[in-house]
Coordinates of N, CA, C and O in Angstrom, one line a residue:
M1 N 0.8 -1.3 -0.1 CA 0.1 0.0 -0.1 C 0.8 1.1 -0.1 O 0.6 2.1 -0.7
K2 N 2.0 1.1 0.8 CA 2.9 2.4 0.9 C 3.7 2.7 -0.3 O 3.7 3.8 -0.5
S3 N 3.8 1.4 -1.0 CA 4.7 1.8 -2.3 C 3.7 2.1 -3.6 O 3.9 3.0 -4.2
L4 N 2.4 1.9 -3.2 CA 1.5 2.3 -4.5 C 1.2 3.8 -4.0 O 1.3 4.5 -5.3
I5 N 1.1 4.4 -2.9 CA 1.1 5.7 -2.8 C 2.2 6.6 -3.1 O 2.2 7.4 -3.9
S6 N 3.3 5.9 -2.7 CA 4.6 6.4 -3.3 C 4.6 6.5 -4.7 O 4.9 7.8 -5.3
S7 N 4.3 5.6 -5.5 CA 4.3 5.7 -6.9 C 3.3 6.5 -7.5 O 3.6 7.6 -8.3
I8 N 2.2 6.7 -6.9 CA 1.2 7.6 -7.3 C 1.8 9.2 -6.9 O 1.6 9.9 -7.9
A9 N 2.2 9.4 -6.0 CA 2.9 10.8 -5.4 C 3.8 11.2 -6.6 O 4.1 12.0 -7.0
L10 N 4.6 10.1 -6.7 CA 6.0 10.4 -7.9 C 5.4 10.8 -9.4 O 5.8 11.7 -9.8
A11 N 4.2 10.0 -9.6 CA 3.6 10.3 -10.9 C 3.1 11.5 -10.8 O 3.1 12.5 -11.9
V12 N 2.3 12.2 -9.8 CA 1.7 13.4 -9.7 C 2.9 14.2 -9.7 O 2.9 15.2 -10.3
L13 N 4.0 14.2 -9.0 CA 5.0 15.0 -9.0 C 5.8 15.2 -10.3 O 6.2 16.3 -10.8
A14 N 5.7 14.3 -11.3 CA 6.5 14.1 -12.5 C 5.5 15.0 -13.5 O 6.1 15.8 -14.2
V15 N 4.2 14.7 -13.6 CA 3.3 15.6 -14.2 C 3.2 17.1 -13.9 O 3.3 17.9 -14.7
S16 N 3.5 17.4 -12.6 CA 3.3 18.6 -12.1 C 4.6 19.5 -12.5 O 4.8 20.6 -13.1
S17 N 5.8 18.9 -12.5 CA 7.2 19.2 -13.1 C 7.3 19.6 -14.2 O 7.9 20.5 -14.4
F18 N 6.7 18.5 -15.1 CA 6.6 18.5 -16.5 C 5.9 19.9 -17.0 O 6.5 20.5 -17.6
A19 N 4.8 20.1 -16.4 CA 4.0 20.9 -16.9 C 4.6 22.4 -16.4 O 4.8 23.3 -17.3
S20 N 5.2 22.4 -15.5 CA 5.9 23.7 -14.8 C 6.9 24.2 -15.8 O 7.5 25.3 -16.0
A21 N 7.9 23.1 -16.0 CA 9.1 23.1 -16.7 C 8.6 23.5 -18.2 O 9.3 24.4 -18.9
A22 N 7.6 23.2 -18.7 CA 7.5 23.2 -20.1 C 6.9 25.0 -20.3 O 7.3 25.7 -21.3
V23 N 6.1 25.4 -19.4 CA 5.7 26.9 -19.3 C 6.8 27.7 -18.8 O 7.2 28.9 -19.5
A24 N 7.7 27.2 -17.9 CA 8.8 28.0 -17.6 C 9.9 28.3 -18.6 O 10.3 29.6 -18.7
Q25 N 9.7 27.3 -19.6 CA 10.8 27.5 -20.7 C 10.4 28.5 -21.8 O 11.1 29.3 -22.4
D26 N 8.8 28.8 -21.8 CA 8.6 29.7 -22.7 C 8.3 31.0 -21.9 O 7.8 31.9 -22.6
G27 N 8.5 31.0 -20.6 CA 8.1 32.1 -20.0 C 6.8 32.7 -19.7 O 6.6 33.8 -19.3
G28 N 5.9 31.8 -19.7 CA 4.5 32.1 -19.6 C 3.9 31.9 -18.0 O 4.8 31.3 -17.2
I29 N 2.8 32.3 -17.9 CA 2.4 32.0 -16.5 C 1.4 30.9 -16.4 O 0.5 30.5 -17.2
V30 N 1.5 30.2 -15.4 CA 0.6 29.1 -15.1 C -0.1 29.3 -14.0 O -0.2 30.0 -13.1
A31 N -1.7 29.0 -14.2 CA -2.5 29.5 -13.3 C -3.5 28.0 -12.9 O -3.3 27.2 -13.6
V32 N -4.2 28.0 -11.8 CA -4.8 27.0 -11.5 C -6.5 27.5 -11.4 O -6.7 28.8 -11.1
L33 N -7.4 26.3 -11.6 CA -8.9 26.7 -11.6 C -9.4 25.5 -10.6 O -9.5 24.6 -11.4
D34 N -10.5 25.7 -9.9 CA -11.3 24.8 -9.4 C -12.5 24.5 -10.0 O -13.4 25.3 -9.7
V35 N -12.4 23.9 -11.1 CA -13.8 23.5 -11.9 C -14.8 23.1 -11.2 O -15.9 23.7 -11.4
A36 N -14.6 22.3 -10.3 CA -15.8 21.8 -9.4 C -16.7 23.1 -8.7 O -17.6 22.9 -8.6
K37 N -15.9 23.8 -8.2 CA -16.5 25.0 -7.4 C -17.3 25.9 -8.5 O -18.2 26.6 -8.1
V38 N -16.3 26.3 -9.6 CA -17.1 27.0 -10.8 C -18.6 26.3 -11.1 O -19.5 27.2 -11.1
F39 N -18.7 25.1 -11.1 CA -19.7 24.2 -11.3 C -20.9 24.6 -10.4 O -21.8 25.0 -10.3
K40 N -20.3 24.2 -9.0 CA -21.1 24.4 -7.9 C -21.9 25.8 -7.6 O -23.0 25.7 -7.3
V41 N -21.1 26.7 -8.0 CA -21.9 28.1 -7.7 C -22.4 28.7 -8.7 O -23.0 29.7 -8.4
N42 N -22.3 28.3 -10.1 CA -23.1 28.8 -11.0 C -24.4 28.6 -10.9 O -25.1 27.5 -11.0
Q43 N -25.3 29.7 -11.0 CA -26.7 29.5 -11.0 C -27.5 29.0 -12.0 O -28.4 28.4 -11.8
S44 N -27.1 29.2 -13.2 CA -27.9 28.7 -14.2 C -27.5 27.2 -14.4 O -28.6 26.3 -14.7
F45 N -26.1 26.7 -14.0 CA -26.2 25.2 -14.0 C -27.0 24.7 -12.9 O -27.4 23.6 -13.3
D46 N -26.9 25.3 -11.7 CA -27.6 24.8 -10.8 C -29.2 24.7 -10.9 O -29.6 23.7 -10.6
S47 N -29.7 26.0 -11.5 CA -31.3 25.8 -11.9 C -31.2 24.7 -12.8 O -32.6 24.0 -12.9
E48 N -30.5 24.3 -13.8 CA -31.0 23.5 -14.9 C -30.5 22.1 -14.2 O -31.6 21.2 -14.6
M49 N -29.9 22.1 -13.4 CA -29.8 20.4 -13.1 C -30.6 20.2 -11.8 O -31.3 19.1 -11.7
K50 N -31.3 21.1 -11.1 CA -32.6 21.0 -10.5 C -33.9 20.7 -11.3 O -34.6 19.9 -10.7
K51 N -33.9 21.2 -12.5 CA -34.9 21.0 -13.3 C -34.7 19.5 -13.7 O -36.0 18.7 -13.9
I52 N -33.5 19.1 -14.0 CA -33.4 17.8 -14.5 C -33.5 16.7 -13.3 O -34.5 15.5 -13.4
K53 N -33.5 17.0 -12.2 CA -33.7 16.2 -11.0 C -35.2 16.2 -10.7 O -35.9 15.2 -10.4
Q54 N -35.8 17.2 -10.8 CA -37.2 17.4 -10.7 C -37.9 16.4 -11.9 O -38.9 15.7 -11.6
D55 N -37.6 16.7 -13.1 CA -38.2 15.8 -14.3 C -38.1 14.3 -14.1 O -38.7 13.4 -14.2
A56 N -36.6 14.0 -13.3 CA -36.4 12.5 -13.0 C -37.2 12.1 -11.8 O -37.9 10.8 -11.9
E57 N -37.7 13.0 -10.7 CA -38.6 12.5 -9.8 C -40.0 12.4 -10.5 O -40.8 11.5 -9.9
D58 N -40.5 13.3 -11.2 CA -41.7 13.3 -11.7 C -41.9 11.9 -12.8 O -42.8 11.2 -12.6
L59 N -40.8 11.6 -13.5 CA -40.5 10.3 -14.1 C -40.9 9.2 -13.4 O -41.9 8.4 -13.7
K60 N -40.2 9.1 -12.4 CA -40.3 8.2 -11.2 C -41.6 7.9 -10.7 O -42.2 6.9 -10.8
A61 N -42.4 8.9 -10.5 CA -43.7 8.7 -9.7 C -44.9 8.3 -10.8 O -45.5 7.7 -10.8
Q62 N -44.5 8.8 -12.2 CA -45.3 8.4 -13.2 C -45.2 7.0 -13.6 O -46.1 6.1 -13.7
I63 N -43.9 6.5 -13.5 CA -43.7 5.1 -13.9 C -44.4 4.3 -12.5 O -44.9 3.2 -12.8
Q64 N -44.2 4.9 -11.3 CA -44.8 3.8 -10.4 C -46.3 3.9 -10.4 O -46.9 2.7 -9.9
Q65 N -46.8 4.9 -10.7 CA -48.3 4.9 -11.0 C -48.6 3.9 -12.1 O -49.7 3.3 -11.9
E66 N -48.0 3.9 -13.3 CA -48.4 3.2 -14.2 C -48.2 1.6 -13.7 O -48.8 0.7 -14.3
Q67 N -47.0 1.4 -13.1 CA -46.9 0.1 -12.5 C -48.1 -0.5 -11.5 O -48.3 -1.7 -11.7
E68 N -48.5 0.4 -10.8 CA -49.6 0.0 -9.9 C -50.6 -0.2 -10.8 O -51.5 -1.4 -10.4
A69 N -51.0 0.4 -12.0 CA -52.2 0.3 -12.6 C -52.0 -1.3 -13.3 O -53.2 -2.0 -13.5
I70 N -50.9 -1.3 -13.6 CA -50.7 -2.8 -14.2 C -50.6 -4.0 -13.1 O -51.2 -4.9 -13.6
K71 N -50.2 -3.7 -12.0 CA -50.3 -4.8 -11.1 C -51.7 -5.0 -10.8 O -52.0 -6.2 -10.5
A72 N -52.8 -3.7 -10.7 CA -54.1 -4.0 -10.2 C -54.9 -4.8 -11.5 O -55.8 -5.5 -11.3
E73 N -54.2 -4.5 -12.9 CA -54.9 -5.3 -13.8 C -54.5 -6.9 -13.9 O -55.4 -7.6 -14.0
A74 N -53.0 -7.0 -13.2 CA -52.6 -8.5 -13.3 C -53.5 -9.1 -12.2 O -53.6 -10.4 -12.1
M75 N -53.8 -8.4 -11.1 CA -54.6 -9.1 -10.0 C -56.1 -9.7 -10.3 O -56.3 -10.6 -9.9
Q76 N -56.6 -8.9 -11.6 CA -57.8 -9.5 -12.1 C -57.6 -10.7 -12.9 O -58.8 -11.6 -13.1
I77 N -56.2 -11.1 -13.2 CA -56.2 -12.4 -14.0 C -56.7 -13.6 -13.3 O -57.6 -14.5 -13.7
S78 N -56.8 -13.4 -11.8 CA -56.8 -14.9 -11.2 C -58.5 -14.9 -11.0 O -58.7 -16.1 -10.8
Q79 N -59.1 -14.1 -11.8 CA -60.7 -14.1 -11.9 C -61.1 -15.3 -13.2 O -62.2 -16.0 -12.7
Y80 N -60.1 -15.5 -13.7 CA -60.3 -16.2 -14.9 C -59.6 -17.7 -14.7 O -58.6 -17.6 -14.1
E81 N -60.3 -18.7 -15.5 CA -59.7 -20.1 -15.3 C -58.5 -20.4 -15.8 O -58.4 -19.8 -17.1
A82 N -57.6 -21.1 -15.2 CA -56.3 -21.1 -15.9 C -56.5 -21.7 -17.2 O -57.2 -22.8 -17.3
G83 N -55.7 -21.5 -18.2 CA -55.7 -21.9 -19.4 C -56.8 -21.3 -20.4 O -57.0 -21.7 -21.6
S84 N -57.7 -20.6 -19.7 CA -58.8 -20.2 -20.6 C -58.2 -19.0 -21.6 O -57.3 -18.3 -21.3
P85 N -59.1 -18.9 -22.9 CA -58.5 -17.8 -23.9 C -58.7 -16.5 -23.1 O -57.6 -15.8 -23.3
D86 N -59.7 -16.0 -22.4 CA -59.9 -14.7 -21.8 C -58.8 -14.5 -20.6 O -58.0 -13.3 -20.8
R87 N -58.1 -15.6 -20.0 CA -56.9 -15.5 -19.1 C -55.9 -15.5 -20.1 O -54.8 -14.2 -19.6
N88 N -55.3 -16.0 -21.0 CA -54.4 -16.0 -21.9 C -53.9 -14.6 -22.6 O -53.0 -14.0 -22.5
K89 N -55.2 -14.1 -22.9 CA -55.6 -12.8 -23.7 C -55.0 -11.6 -22.6 O -54.1 -10.8 -23.0
M90 N -55.7 -11.8 -21.5 CA -55.5 -10.9 -20.3 C -53.8 -10.9 -19.9 O -53.2 -9.8 -19.6
E91 N -53.2 -12.1 -19.9 CA -52.0 -12.2 -19.3 C -51.0 -11.5 -20.5 O -50.0 -10.8 -20.1
A92 N -51.2 -11.9 -21.5 CA -50.6 -11.3 -23.0 C -50.6 -9.8 -22.5 O -49.5 -9.4 -23.0
A93 N -51.8 -9.1 -22.7 CA -52.0 -7.7 -22.5 C -51.1 -7.2 -21.3 O -50.3 -5.9 -21.8
V94 N -51.0 -7.7 -20.1 CA -50.2 -7.2 -19.0 C -48.8 -7.4 -19.4 O -48.1 -6.2 -19.0
E95 N -48.4 -8.5 -19.7 CA -47.0 -8.7 -20.1 C -46.7 -7.6 -21.3 O -45.4 -7.0 -21.1
Q96 N -47.4 -7.1 -22.1 CA -47.2 -6.1 -23.1 C -47.0 -5.0 -22.6 O -46.2 -4.0 -22.9
K97 N -48.0 -4.7 -21.6 CA -47.9 -3.3 -20.9 C -46.6 -3.2 -20.2 O -46.1 -2.1 -20.2
Q98 N -46.3 -4.1 -19.3 CA -45.0 -4.1 -18.7 C -43.5 -4.0 -19.6 O -42.8 -3.0 -19.3
A99 N -43.8 -4.7 -20.5 CA -42.6 -4.6 -21.4 C -42.7 -3.1 -22.0 O -41.3 -2.5 -22.0
S100 N -43.8 -2.6 -22.5 CA -43.7 -1.3 -23.1 C -43.3 -0.1 -22.1 O -42.7 0.6 -22.2
L101 N -44.0 -0.3 -20.7 CA -43.5 0.6 -19.6 C -41.8 0.4 -19.3 O -41.3 1.5 -19.4
R102 N -41.5 -0.5 -19.3 CA -40.0 -0.9 -19.4 C -39.2 0.0 -20.4 O -38.1 0.6 -20.1
T103 N -39.6 -0.1 -21.7 CA -39.0 0.4 -22.7 C -39.0 2.1 -22.7 O -38.1 2.7 -22.9
R104 N -40.4 2.3 -22.4 CA -40.4 3.7 -22.0 C -39.6 4.5 -21.2 O -39.1 5.4 -21.1
A105 N -39.6 3.7 -20.1 CA -38.7 4.3 -18.8 C -37.3 4.3 -19.1 O -36.6 5.3 -18.9
R106 N -36.7 3.4 -19.9 CA -35.5 3.3 -20.3 C -35.1 4.4 -21.2 O -33.9 5.1 -21.2
Q107 N -36.1 4.9 -22.2 CA -35.8 5.7 -23.2 C -35.7 7.0 -22.5 O -34.9 8.0 -22.9
A108 N -36.7 7.3 -21.4 CA -36.9 8.5 -20.7 C -35.7 8.9 -20.1 O -35.2 9.8 -19.8
E109 N -35.2 7.9 -19.3 CA -33.9 7.7 -18.5 C -32.7 8.0 -19.3 O -32.0 9.1 -19.0
A110 N -32.5 7.8 -20.6 CA -31.5 8.0 -21.6 C -31.7 9.6 -21.9 O -30.8 10.0 -22.0
D111 N -32.9 9.8 -22.2 CA -33.3 11.2 -22.5 C -32.7 12.2 -21.6 O -32.3 13.3 -21.8
L112 N -33.1 11.8 -20.2 CA -32.8 12.9 -19.1 C -31.1 12.7 -18.9 O -30.4 13.8 -18.6
L113 N -30.6 11.6 -19.1 CA -29.0 11.7 -19.0 C -28.2 12.5 -20.1 O -27.5 13.2 -19.9
N114 N -29.1 12.3 -21.2 CA -28.4 13.1 -22.5 C -28.7 14.8 -22.2 O -27.8 15.6 -22.6
Q115 N -29.9 14.9 -21.5 CA -30.3 16.4 -21.3 C -28.9 17.0 -20.2 O -28.4 17.8 -20.2
E116 N -28.6 16.1 -19.3 CA -27.7 16.3 -18.3 C -26.4 16.6 -18.9 O -25.6 17.7 -18.6
A117 N -26.1 15.6 -19.7 CA -24.6 15.9 -20.2 C -24.8 17.3 -21.1 O -23.8 17.9 -21.2
G118 N -25.9 17.6 -21.9 CA -26.1 18.8 -22.5 C -25.5 20.1 -21.7 O -24.9 20.9 -22.1
I119 N -26.3 19.9 -20.4 CA -26.2 21.2 -19.4 C -24.5 21.3 -19.2 O -24.2 22.2 -18.9
Y120 N -24.0 19.7 -18.8 CA -22.6 19.7 -18.4 C -21.6 20.5 -19.3 O -20.9 21.6 -19.2
Y121 N -22.1 20.2 -20.8 CA -21.2 20.7 -21.8 C -21.6 22.0 -22.1 O -20.2 22.7 -22.3
N122 N -22.8 22.5 -22.2 CA -22.8 23.9 -22.2 C -21.9 24.9 -21.3 O -21.5 25.9 -21.5
T123 N -22.1 24.2 -20.1 CA -21.5 25.3 -18.9 C -20.2 25.1 -19.0 O -19.3 26.0 -18.9
Y124 N -19.4 24.1 -19.4 CA -18.0 23.6 -19.5 C -17.6 24.3 -20.5 O -16.5 25.2 -20.7
M125 N -18.2 24.5 -21.8 CA -17.7 25.6 -23.1 C -18.0 27.1 -22.7 O -17.0 27.7 -23.0
K126 N -18.9 27.5 -21.7 CA -18.8 28.8 -21.3 C -17.6 29.0 -20.6 O -17.1 30.0 -20.6
M127 N -17.5 28.1 -19.8 CA -16.3 28.3 -18.7 C -15.0 28.3 -19.3 O -13.9 29.2 -19.1
Q128 N -14.8 27.6 -20.5 CA -13.9 27.4 -21.3 C -13.5 28.8 -22.0 O -12.5 29.5 -22.1
Q129 N -14.7 29.5 -22.4 CA -14.5 30.7 -23.1 C -14.0 32.0 -22.1 O -13.1 33.0 -22.2
V130 N -14.7 31.7 -20.7 CA -14.3 32.7 -19.8 C -12.7 32.5 -19.5 O -12.1 33.6 -19.4
V131 N -12.4 31.4 -19.3 CA -10.8 31.1 -19.0 C -10.1 31.7 -20.2 O -9.0 32.3 -20.0
G132 N -10.4 31.1 -21.4 CA -9.5 31.8 -22.5 C -9.5 33.3 -22.6 O -8.4 33.6 -22.7
D133 N -10.5 34.1 -22.1 CA -10.5 35.4 -22.3 C -9.8 36.0 -21.0 O -8.8 36.9 -21.3
L134 N -9.8 35.4 -19.8 CA -8.8 35.7 -18.7 C -7.6 35.5 -19.2 O -6.5 36.3 -18.7
A135 N -7.2 34.6 -19.7 CA -5.9 33.9 -20.0 C -5.4 34.9 -20.8 O -4.2 35.6 -20.8
A136 N -5.9 35.2 -21.9 CA -5.4 36.4 -22.8 C -5.3 37.8 -22.2 O -4.3 38.2 -22.4
K137 N -6.1 38.2 -21.4 CA -5.9 39.4 -20.8 C -4.9 39.5 -19.8 O -4.3 40.6 -19.8
H138 N -4.5 38.4 -19.0 CA -3.6 38.5 -18.2 C -2.0 37.9 -18.6 O -1.5 37.5 -17.6
G139 N -2.1 37.3 -19.8 CA -0.9 36.8 -20.1 C -0.7 35.2 -20.0 O 0.5 35.0 -19.5
I140 N -1.7 34.8 -19.4 CA -1.6 33.4 -18.8 C -1.5 32.2 -20.0 O -2.3 32.4 -20.9
S141 N -0.3 31.3 -19.9 CA 0.0 30.6 -21.2 C -0.8 29.2 -20.9 O -0.8 28.3 -21.5
M142 N -1.3 28.8 -19.5 CA -1.6 27.5 -19.2 C -2.3 27.6 -17.9 O -2.0 28.3 -16.9
V143 N -3.8 26.9 -17.7 CA -4.4 26.7 -16.8 C -4.7 25.5 -16.5 O -5.0 24.6 -17.4
V144 N -4.4 25.2 -15.2 CA -4.5 23.8 -14.6 C -5.6 23.3 -14.0 O -5.9 24.2 -12.9
R145 N -6.3 22.4 -14.0 CA -7.4 22.0 -13.0 C -6.8 21.7 -11.7 O -5.9 20.9 -11.9
F146 N -7.7 22.0 -10.6 CA -7.2 21.7 -9.4 C -8.2 21.6 -8.3 O -9.4 22.2 -8.6
D147 N -8.1 20.7 -7.3 CA -9.5 20.8 -6.4 C -8.8 21.2 -5.1 O -7.9 20.9 -4.5
G148 N -9.5 22.4 -4.7 CA -9.3 23.0 -3.6 C -10.2 22.7 -2.6 O -10.0 23.4 -1.3
G149 N -10.9 21.6 -2.5 CA -11.7 21.1 -1.6 C -11.1 20.6 -0.3 O -9.8 20.0 -0.6
S150 N -11.6 20.8 0.9 CA -10.6 19.9 2.2 C -10.7 18.5 2.1 O -11.9 17.8 1.5
V151 N -9.8 17.9 2.8 CA -9.8 16.6 2.8 C -10.0 16.2 4.4 O -9.3 16.6 5.0
D152 N -11.1 15.2 4.6 CA -11.2 14.4 5.8 C -10.1 13.3 5.8 O -10.1 12.3 5.3
P153 N -9.2 13.4 6.6 CA -8.0 12.2 6.7 C -8.6 11.0 7.5 O -8.0 10.0 7.3
D154 N -9.8 11.0 7.8 CA -10.3 9.6 8.5 C -11.2 9.2 7.2 O -11.9 7.8 7.6
K155 N -11.2 9.6 6.2 CA -12.1 9.3 5.0 C -11.3 8.6 3.7 O -10.5 9.6 3.0
R156 N -10.8 7.4 3.7 CA -10.0 7.0 3.0 C -10.3 7.4 1.3 O -9.1 7.9 0.8
P157 N -11.5 7.3 0.8 CA -11.7 7.9 -0.5 C -11.0 9.2 -0.7 O -10.6 9.7 -1.9
E158 N -11.6 10.2 0.2 CA -11.1 11.5 0.0 C -9.6 11.8 0.3 O -9.0 12.6 -0.6
V159 N -8.9 10.9 1.1 CA -7.3 11.0 1.2 C -6.9 10.4 -0.2 O -6.0 11.0 -0.8
I160 N -7.5 9.3 -0.8 CA -6.8 8.7 -1.9 C -7.2 9.6 -3.1 O -6.2 10.1 -3.8
K161 N -8.2 10.6 -3.3 CA -8.3 11.5 -4.1 C -7.4 12.6 -4.1 O -7.1 13.3 -4.9
A162 N -7.4 13.1 -2.8 CA -6.2 14.1 -2.7 C -4.8 13.8 -3.1 O -4.1 14.5 -3.6
V163 N -4.5 12.5 -2.5 CA -3.2 12.2 -3.2 C -3.0 12.1 -4.8 O -1.8 12.2 -5.3
N164 N -4.2 11.7 -5.4 CA -4.1 11.9 -6.7 C -4.4 13.0 -7.4 O -4.4 13.3 -8.7
R165 N -4.4 14.3 -6.8 CA -4.7 15.6 -7.2 C -3.5 15.9 -8.3 O -2.5 15.8 -7.9
T166 N -3.6 16.6 -9.3 CA -2.8 17.2 -10.3 C -1.7 18.1 -9.7 O -0.6 18.3 -10.0
V167 N -2.4 19.1 -9.0 CA -1.8 20.2 -8.4 C -1.5 20.2 -7.1 O -2.5 19.8 -6.3
V168 N -0.3 20.0 -6.4 CA 0.3 19.7 -5.4 C 0.4 20.8 -4.5 O 0.0 21.2 -3.5
F169 N 0.8 22.1 -5.0 CA 0.9 23.3 -4.5 C 0.7 24.3 -5.7 O 1.4 24.0 -6.7
H170 N 0.3 25.3 -5.0 CA 0.2 26.6 -6.2 C 0.5 27.9 -5.3 O -0.2 27.9 -3.9
R171 N 0.7 29.0 -5.8 CA 0.7 30.1 -5.2 C 0.2 31.0 -5.7 O 0.8 32.0 -6.9
D172 N -1.1 31.7 -5.1 CA -1.7 33.0 -5.6 C -2.1 33.1 -7.1 O -3.0 34.2 -7.6
I173 N -2.0 32.0 -8.1 CA -2.6 32.3 -9.4 C -3.8 31.3 -9.5 O -3.6 30.6 -10.4
D174 N -4.6 31.8 -8.6 CA -5.9 30.9 -8.8 C -7.1 31.6 -9.5 O -7.5 32.6 -9.0
L175 N -7.6 31.3 -10.7 CA -8.3 32.2 -11.4 C -9.8 31.9 -11.0 O -10.7 32.3 -11.8
T176 N -10.0 30.9 -10.0 CA -11.4 30.1 -9.7 C -12.3 31.4 -9.6 O -13.5 31.5 -10.3
N177 N -12.1 32.4 -8.6 CA -13.1 33.4 -8.3 C -13.5 34.4 -9.6 O -14.6 35.0 -9.7
M178 N -12.4 34.7 -10.3 CA -12.6 35.6 -11.5 C -13.5 34.8 -12.6 O -14.3 35.3 -13.3
V179 N -13.1 33.2 -12.6 CA -14.3 32.7 -13.6 C -15.5 32.6 -13.2 O -16.6 32.9 -14.0
I180 N -15.7 32.3 -11.8 CA -17.1 32.3 -11.1 C -17.7 33.5 -11.7 O -18.8 33.7 -12.0
N181 N -17.0 34.7 -11.3 CA -17.8 35.9 -11.6 C -18.0 36.1 -13.2 O -18.8 36.7 -13.6
G182 N -17.1 35.7 -14.1 CA -17.2 35.8 -15.6 C -18.5 34.8 -16.1 O -18.9 35.2 -17.2
M183 N -18.8 33.7 -15.3 CA -20.0 32.9 -15.7 C -21.4 33.4 -15.5 O -22.2 32.9 -16.1
G184 N -21.4 34.3 -14.8 CA -22.6 34.8 -14.4 C -23.1 34.9 -13.1 O -22.5 34.5 -12.0
P185 N -24.4 34.8 -12.7 CA -24.8 34.7 -11.2 C -24.7 33.6 -10.5 O -24.4 32.4 -11.0
R186 N -24.1 34.0 -9.3 CA -24.1 32.7 -8.4 C -25.2 32.3 -7.7 O -26.1 32.9 -7.8
I187 N -25.3 30.9 -7.1 CA -26.3 30.5 -6.5 C -26.3 31.1 -5.2 O -25.2 31.6 -4.4
A188 N -27.4 31.7 -4.7 CA -27.4 32.5 -3.4 C -27.0 31.7 -2.1 O -26.5 32.5 -1.4
E189 N -27.2 30.2 -2.0 CA -26.3 29.9 -0.8 C -25.0 30.0 -0.6 O -24.4 30.1 0.4
T190 N -24.2 30.1 -1.7 CA -22.7 30.1 -1.8 C -22.2 31.4 -2.2 O -21.1 31.4 -2.0
A191 N -23.2 32.3 -2.6 CA -22.6 33.6 -2.9 C -21.8 34.1 -1.8 O -20.7 34.9 -2.1
T192 N -22.0 34.3 -0.5 CA -21.4 34.8 0.4 C -20.1 34.3 0.9 O -19.4 34.8 1.4
N193 N -19.9 32.7 0.3 CA -18.7 32.0 0.9 C -17.8 32.4 -0.2 O -16.5 31.7 0.2
V194 N -18.2 32.7 -1.3 CA -17.2 32.7 -2.3 C -16.8 34.1 -2.5 O -17.6 35.0 -2.8
K195 N -15.4 34.6 -2.5 CA -15.1 36.0 -2.8 C -15.0 36.3 -4.2 O -14.4 35.7 -5.1

């Protein structure tokens, strides 16, 4: 385990050193950006994701309602004699409704996932534009993603994630708040926490 962490740390150090050396040769400035924080506080992204979540909840409720109706219909099958044409016909109808519902549910879920991907894509493209504009304005030649979140040392997944961070150290060249401001309104809950 210790050698795995050492290997990971060396790989991260090598990548960081390579990026810094490459930019240092050109004399450019390297800046960092906490992309997760940009997404987290962006009002447009937040409201669109809340709409997707609500649509998913509405879909779930609709599917459950339809399942209950099919279940009620299936309960009526026992009224017919086993092997009778009416029972066979009703069983086939219930099976067809169940298959149709499963198909519609999978398609609706795929549509929601595609909409979610579109929201991420559009927000990311807007962020790239803002970053590009800021980099051009301030003579920045490279912007590296970093994670500025805190790490709970008692939670192994958080520790492993922290060990795998691309940026181990940076000094005051963090574009995160400038990008957040350039992206538009922030969500109200975090607007006071982000300067």
